[in-house]
Amino acid sequence: MDASSRIEAPPGGWIEPYAGLAYKPRQMAVEAATEHRALRLCGIDPDVFGDAVDPSTFISYAIQEGVRNGVHANGTVNMAQRLVQRDKLRLGERLTVTGTIHTVEEVPRGKVAVSETWFAGADGRPGVMSGRRSLRPDPAKVEARGAGTRTAPIVDNPLALRVLGEVALTPANVVAYDSEGVNPIHSDPDAARRAGFRAPIIGGGMGVRFLTAAIWRRFAPVGIELDIQFRRPIFWDDSLEIRVDERDGEWRAICLVKDGKVATEAAIAGLTPGARV
């Protein structure tokens, strides 16, 4: 889910994101029941990750942390994501969360914010960093084009890559996945249309789960770095292929493909395999 619980507006009301905003440190845990429910709604067997947390879940928890610190998530769109896992974090482990908004940039469609949120283990060890580049659309500029500089594609020809599997989304599963979320564009058709989409779109974290599950089935890594680009919206009724760029046994990139085009893609680096190779 995009957040483990619905968060009310803070006493002082919502604030606009600004460069240098530091999140108040707090402790939390990713409970097994919550995580397993989210995985099953994606059609993923929780045993793929064992007693460790799927790092893609921290995409949603990082969004939640911004909301806890007064920055609402309504209508925001994930454009790019960086996930860095330095060590496994365990289900039920007491984690410490810290975060910072680094930059906020005015663009034709609204504002683009860049943030980093760190999740450290109970013993203080660095665990997972979720870095996010997100667009906050201006409702008055819904027809405008342009959301700042975009990086070059990671995957040039997705149809040349090996197919690992297929995903068939349904509105019921997408709504259930986001049932406790904080961004209605993932479940409310009217909110999605106001943001410029034909129908609700899945959250970035939900899409990345399909990629991390494929990686974990093959490597069960202890450490990994993923640079993720969200190229096209994925609607709640889309069908997707999971494809991998594999060369000499090394996975260099992985992507979700929709109608022959990349929807979500990730460059893979720093992969330290675990027990399963």
Coordinates of C-alpha atoms in Angstrom, one line a residue:
M1 CA 0.0 0.0 0.0
D2 CA 1.1 3.6 -0.5
A3 CA 1.0 4.1 3.2
S4 CA 0.3 1.8 6.1
S5 CA -2.3 4.1 7.6
R6 CA -4.3 7.2 6.6
I7 CA -2.8 10.4 8.1
E8 CA -4.8 13.4 9.0
A9 CA -3.8 17.0 8.2
P10 CA -1.3 18.3 10.9
P11 CA -2.6 20.9 13.4
G12 CA -1.0 23.7 11.5
G13 CA -2.4 22.5 8.2
W14 CA -0.5 21.3 5.1
I15 CA 2.7 23.1 4.0
E16 CA 4.3 23.5 0.6
P17 CA 7.5 21.5 0.2
Y18 CA 10.7 23.5 0.5
A19 CA 14.4 22.8 0.1
G20 CA 16.0 21.9 3.4
L21 CA 12.9 20.6 5.1
A22 CA 14.1 17.9 7.5
Y23 CA 11.7 15.2 8.6
K24 CA 11.4 14.7 12.4
P25 CA 13.2 11.3 13.2
R26 CA 10.8 8.6 14.4
Q27 CA 10.7 4.8 14.9
M28 CA 8.5 2.4 13.0
A29 CA 8.2 -1.2 11.9
V30 CA 7.0 -3.0 8.8
E31 CA 4.7 -5.6 10.1
A32 CA 4.5 -9.0 8.3
A33 CA 0.7 -9.0 8.0
T34 CA 0.7 -5.6 6.2
E35 CA 3.6 -6.4 3.9
H36 CA 2.3 -9.9 3.0
R37 CA -1.2 -8.5 2.1
A38 CA 0.4 -5.9 -0.2
L39 CA 2.5 -8.6 -1.9
R40 CA -0.4 -10.9 -2.4
L41 CA -2.5 -8.1 -4.0
C42 CA 0.3 -7.9 -6.5
G43 CA 0.3 -11.7 -7.1
I44 CA 3.7 -12.1 -5.4
D45 CA 4.4 -14.9 -3.0
P46 CA 5.8 -13.4 0.3
D47 CA 8.2 -16.3 0.6
V48 CA 10.2 -14.6 -2.2
F49 CA 11.6 -12.1 0.4
G50 CA 11.5 -14.5 3.4
D51 CA 11.7 -12.6 6.7
A52 CA 13.2 -9.5 5.0
V53 CA 11.2 -6.4 3.8
D54 CA 10.8 -5.9 0.1
P55 CA 12.8 -2.6 -0.4
S56 CA 10.2 -1.3 -2.8
T57 CA 7.8 -1.0 0.1
F58 CA 9.9 1.9 1.4
I59 CA 8.9 4.0 -1.6
S60 CA 5.4 4.2 0.0
Y61 CA 6.7 4.6 3.5
A62 CA 8.9 7.5 2.3
I63 CA 5.8 9.2 0.8
Q64 CA 4.0 8.6 4.1
E65 CA 6.9 10.2 6.0
G66 CA 6.5 13.4 4.0
V67 CA 2.8 13.4 4.8
R68 CA 3.6 13.0 8.5
N69 CA 5.8 16.1 8.3
G70 CA 3.0 18.2 6.7
V71 CA 3.6 17.8 3.0
H72 CA 0.4 16.3 1.4
A73 CA 0.7 13.7 -1.3
N74 CA -2.7 14.3 -3.1
G75 CA -2.2 14.3 -6.8
T76 CA 1.5 13.9 -6.8
V77 CA 3.2 11.8 -9.5
N78 CA 6.4 9.8 -9.0
M79 CA 8.8 10.6 -11.9
A80 CA 12.0 9.0 -10.8
Q81 CA 13.1 6.9 -7.9
R82 CA 16.4 5.7 -6.4
L83 CA 16.4 2.7 -4.1
V84 CA 19.6 1.8 -2.2
Q85 CA 19.7 -1.3 0.1
R86 CA 22.8 -1.4 2.2
D87 CA 21.6 -4.3 4.3
K88 CA 18.4 -6.3 4.7
L89 CA 15.7 -4.9 7.1
R90 CA 13.6 -7.5 8.8
L91 CA 9.8 -7.7 9.2
G92 CA 8.8 -6.4 12.6
E93 CA 12.3 -4.8 13.2
R94 CA 12.3 -1.5 15.0
L95 CA 13.5 1.0 12.4
T96 CA 14.5 4.7 12.6
V97 CA 13.3 7.0 9.8
T98 CA 14.9 10.3 8.8
G99 CA 14.5 12.3 5.6
T100 CA 15.1 15.6 3.8
I101 CA 13.7 17.5 0.9
H102 CA 16.7 18.6 -1.1
T103 CA 15.3 20.8 -3.8
V104 CA 12.0 22.2 -5.1
E105 CA 11.8 23.4 -8.7
E106 CA 9.1 25.3 -10.6
V107 CA 8.2 23.6 -13.9
P108 CA 5.5 24.3 -16.5
R109 CA 3.1 21.7 -15.0
G110 CA 3.7 22.6 -11.3
K111 CA 6.5 21.8 -8.9
V112 CA 9.1 19.1 -8.8
A113 CA 10.5 18.1 -5.4
V114 CA 13.6 15.9 -4.8
S115 CA 13.8 14.1 -1.4
E116 CA 15.7 11.3 0.4
T117 CA 14.3 9.1 3.2
W118 CA 16.6 6.7 5.1
F119 CA 15.4 3.7 7.1
A120 CA 18.0 2.4 9.6
G121 CA 18.0 -0.9 11.4
A122 CA 17.4 -1.5 15.1
D123 CA 21.2 -1.5 15.7
G124 CA 21.6 1.7 13.8
R125 CA 23.0 0.1 10.6
P126 CA 22.1 1.8 7.3
G127 CA 19.3 -0.2 5.7
V128 CA 17.4 1.3 2.8
M129 CA 17.3 4.7 1.2
S130 CA 14.3 5.8 -0.9
G131 CA 15.1 8.9 -3.0
R132 CA 12.2 10.4 -5.0
R133 CA 11.7 13.0 -7.7
S134 CA 8.0 13.8 -7.8
L135 CA 5.7 16.2 -9.7
R136 CA 3.1 18.2 -7.8
P137 CA 0.7 19.2 -10.7
D138 CA -0.9 22.6 -10.6
P139 CA -4.6 22.0 -11.3
A140 CA -4.6 25.3 -13.3
K141 CA -1.9 23.9 -15.6
V142 CA -3.2 20.5 -16.3
E143 CA -2.9 21.0 -20.1
A144 CA 0.7 22.3 -19.8
R145 CA 3.6 20.2 -20.9
G146 CA 7.0 19.9 -19.2
A147 CA 8.1 18.7 -15.8
G148 CA 11.8 19.5 -15.9
T149 CA 14.8 17.7 -17.2
R150 CA 14.4 14.0 -17.8
T151 CA 17.3 11.5 -18.0
A152 CA 18.1 9.4 -21.0
P153 CA 16.3 6.1 -21.3
I154 CA 17.8 3.1 -19.5
V155 CA 16.3 0.6 -22.0
D156 CA 16.5 1.5 -25.7
N157 CA 14.7 -1.5 -27.2
P158 CA 12.5 -3.3 -24.7
L159 CA 11.3 -5.9 -27.2
A160 CA 14.9 -7.2 -27.5
L161 CA 15.0 -8.1 -23.9
R162 CA 14.1 -11.5 -22.3
V163 CA 10.6 -11.8 -20.9
L164 CA 10.5 -12.9 -17.3
G165 CA 6.7 -12.8 -16.7
E166 CA 3.4 -11.0 -17.2
V167 CA 1.2 -8.8 -15.0
A168 CA -2.5 -8.3 -15.5
L169 CA -3.8 -5.4 -13.3
T170 CA -7.4 -5.1 -12.2
P171 CA -9.2 -2.1 -10.7
A172 CA -10.2 -4.2 -7.7
N173 CA -6.7 -5.1 -6.8
V174 CA -5.3 -1.7 -7.4
V175 CA -8.0 -0.1 -5.2
A176 CA -7.5 -2.7 -2.5
Y177 CA -3.7 -2.1 -2.6
D178 CA -4.3 1.6 -2.1
S179 CA -7.2 1.2 0.3
E180 CA -5.2 2.9 3.1
G181 CA -3.2 5.2 0.9
V182 CA -2.8 9.0 0.9
N183 CA -3.1 9.8 -2.9
P184 CA -6.5 9.4 -4.5
I185 CA -5.2 9.3 -8.1
H186 CA -4.5 5.6 -7.4
S187 CA -8.1 4.8 -6.6
D188 CA -10.5 7.6 -7.4
P189 CA -11.4 8.1 -11.1
D190 CA -12.4 11.7 -10.6
A191 CA -9.2 12.6 -8.8
A192 CA -7.2 10.9 -11.6
R193 CA -9.1 12.9 -14.3
R194 CA -8.4 16.1 -12.4
A195 CA -4.7 15.2 -12.5
G196 CA -4.9 14.7 -16.3
F197 CA -5.2 10.8 -16.5
R198 CA -8.0 8.8 -18.2
A199 CA -8.3 6.5 -15.1
P200 CA -6.5 5.8 -11.8
I201 CA -2.8 5.0 -12.1
I202 CA -0.9 2.6 -9.9
G203 CA 1.6 4.0 -7.4
G204 CA 5.2 3.9 -8.4
G205 CA 5.9 1.6 -5.4
M206 CA 3.3 -0.9 -6.6
G207 CA 5.0 -1.1 -10.1
V208 CA 8.5 -1.5 -8.6
R209 CA 7.3 -4.5 -6.6
F210 CA 7.0 -6.5 -9.7
L211 CA 10.7 -5.7 -10.6
T212 CA 12.1 -6.3 -7.1
A213 CA 10.3 -9.6 -6.9
A214 CA 11.9 -10.8 -10.1
I215 CA 15.3 -9.8 -8.9
W216 CA 14.8 -11.4 -5.5
R217 CA 13.6 -14.7 -7.1
R218 CA 17.0 -14.9 -8.9
F219 CA 19.5 -13.4 -6.5
A220 CA 17.9 -12.7 -3.1
P221 CA 20.4 -9.8 -2.8
V222 CA 21.8 -8.4 0.5
G223 CA 22.7 -5.1 -1.2
I224 CA 21.5 -3.4 -4.4
E225 CA 21.1 0.0 -6.1
L226 CA 18.2 0.7 -8.4
D227 CA 17.8 3.9 -10.4
I228 CA 14.2 3.9 -11.5
Q229 CA 12.5 6.0 -14.2
F230 CA 8.7 6.2 -14.5
R231 CA 8.3 6.7 -18.3
R232 CA 4.5 6.2 -18.8
P233 CA 1.5 6.0 -16.5
I234 CA 0.3 2.5 -15.7
F235 CA -3.5 2.4 -15.4
W236 CA -5.4 0.2 -13.1
D237 CA -6.5 -2.1 -16.0
D238 CA -3.2 -2.4 -17.9
S239 CA -1.4 -5.6 -18.9
L240 CA 2.4 -5.6 -18.6
E241 CA 5.4 -7.7 -19.4
I242 CA 8.5 -7.9 -17.1
R243 CA 11.6 -7.9 -19.2
V244 CA 15.3 -8.1 -18.2
D245 CA 18.5 -6.9 -19.9
E246 CA 20.8 -9.9 -19.1
R247 CA 24.4 -10.1 -20.5
D248 CA 26.7 -12.9 -19.5
G249 CA 24.6 -13.8 -16.5
E250 CA 24.6 -10.2 -15.2
W251 CA 21.3 -8.3 -14.9
R252 CA 21.9 -4.7 -16.0
A253 CA 18.4 -3.4 -16.2
I254 CA 14.8 -4.5 -15.7
C255 CA 11.6 -3.0 -16.9
L256 CA 7.8 -3.1 -17.2
V257 CA 6.6 -3.0 -20.8
K258 CA 3.2 -1.8 -21.9
D259 CA 2.0 -2.0 -25.5
G260 CA 5.6 -2.6 -26.6
K261 CA 6.9 0.5 -24.8
V262 CA 8.7 1.0 -21.5
A263 CA 6.4 2.1 -18.6
T264 CA 8.8 1.7 -15.7
E265 CA 12.6 0.9 -16.0
A266 CA 15.4 0.4 -13.5
A267 CA 19.2 0.3 -13.9
I268 CA 20.7 -2.3 -11.6
A269 CA 24.0 -1.7 -9.8
G270 CA 25.8 -2.8 -6.7
L271 CA 24.1 -6.2 -6.5
T272 CA 25.5 -8.4 -3.8
P273 CA 23.8 -11.8 -4.1
G274 CA 22.5 -13.6 -1.0
A275 CA 21.9 -17.3 -0.5
R276 CA 19.9 -17.9 -3.7
V277 CA 21.9 -17.6 -7.0

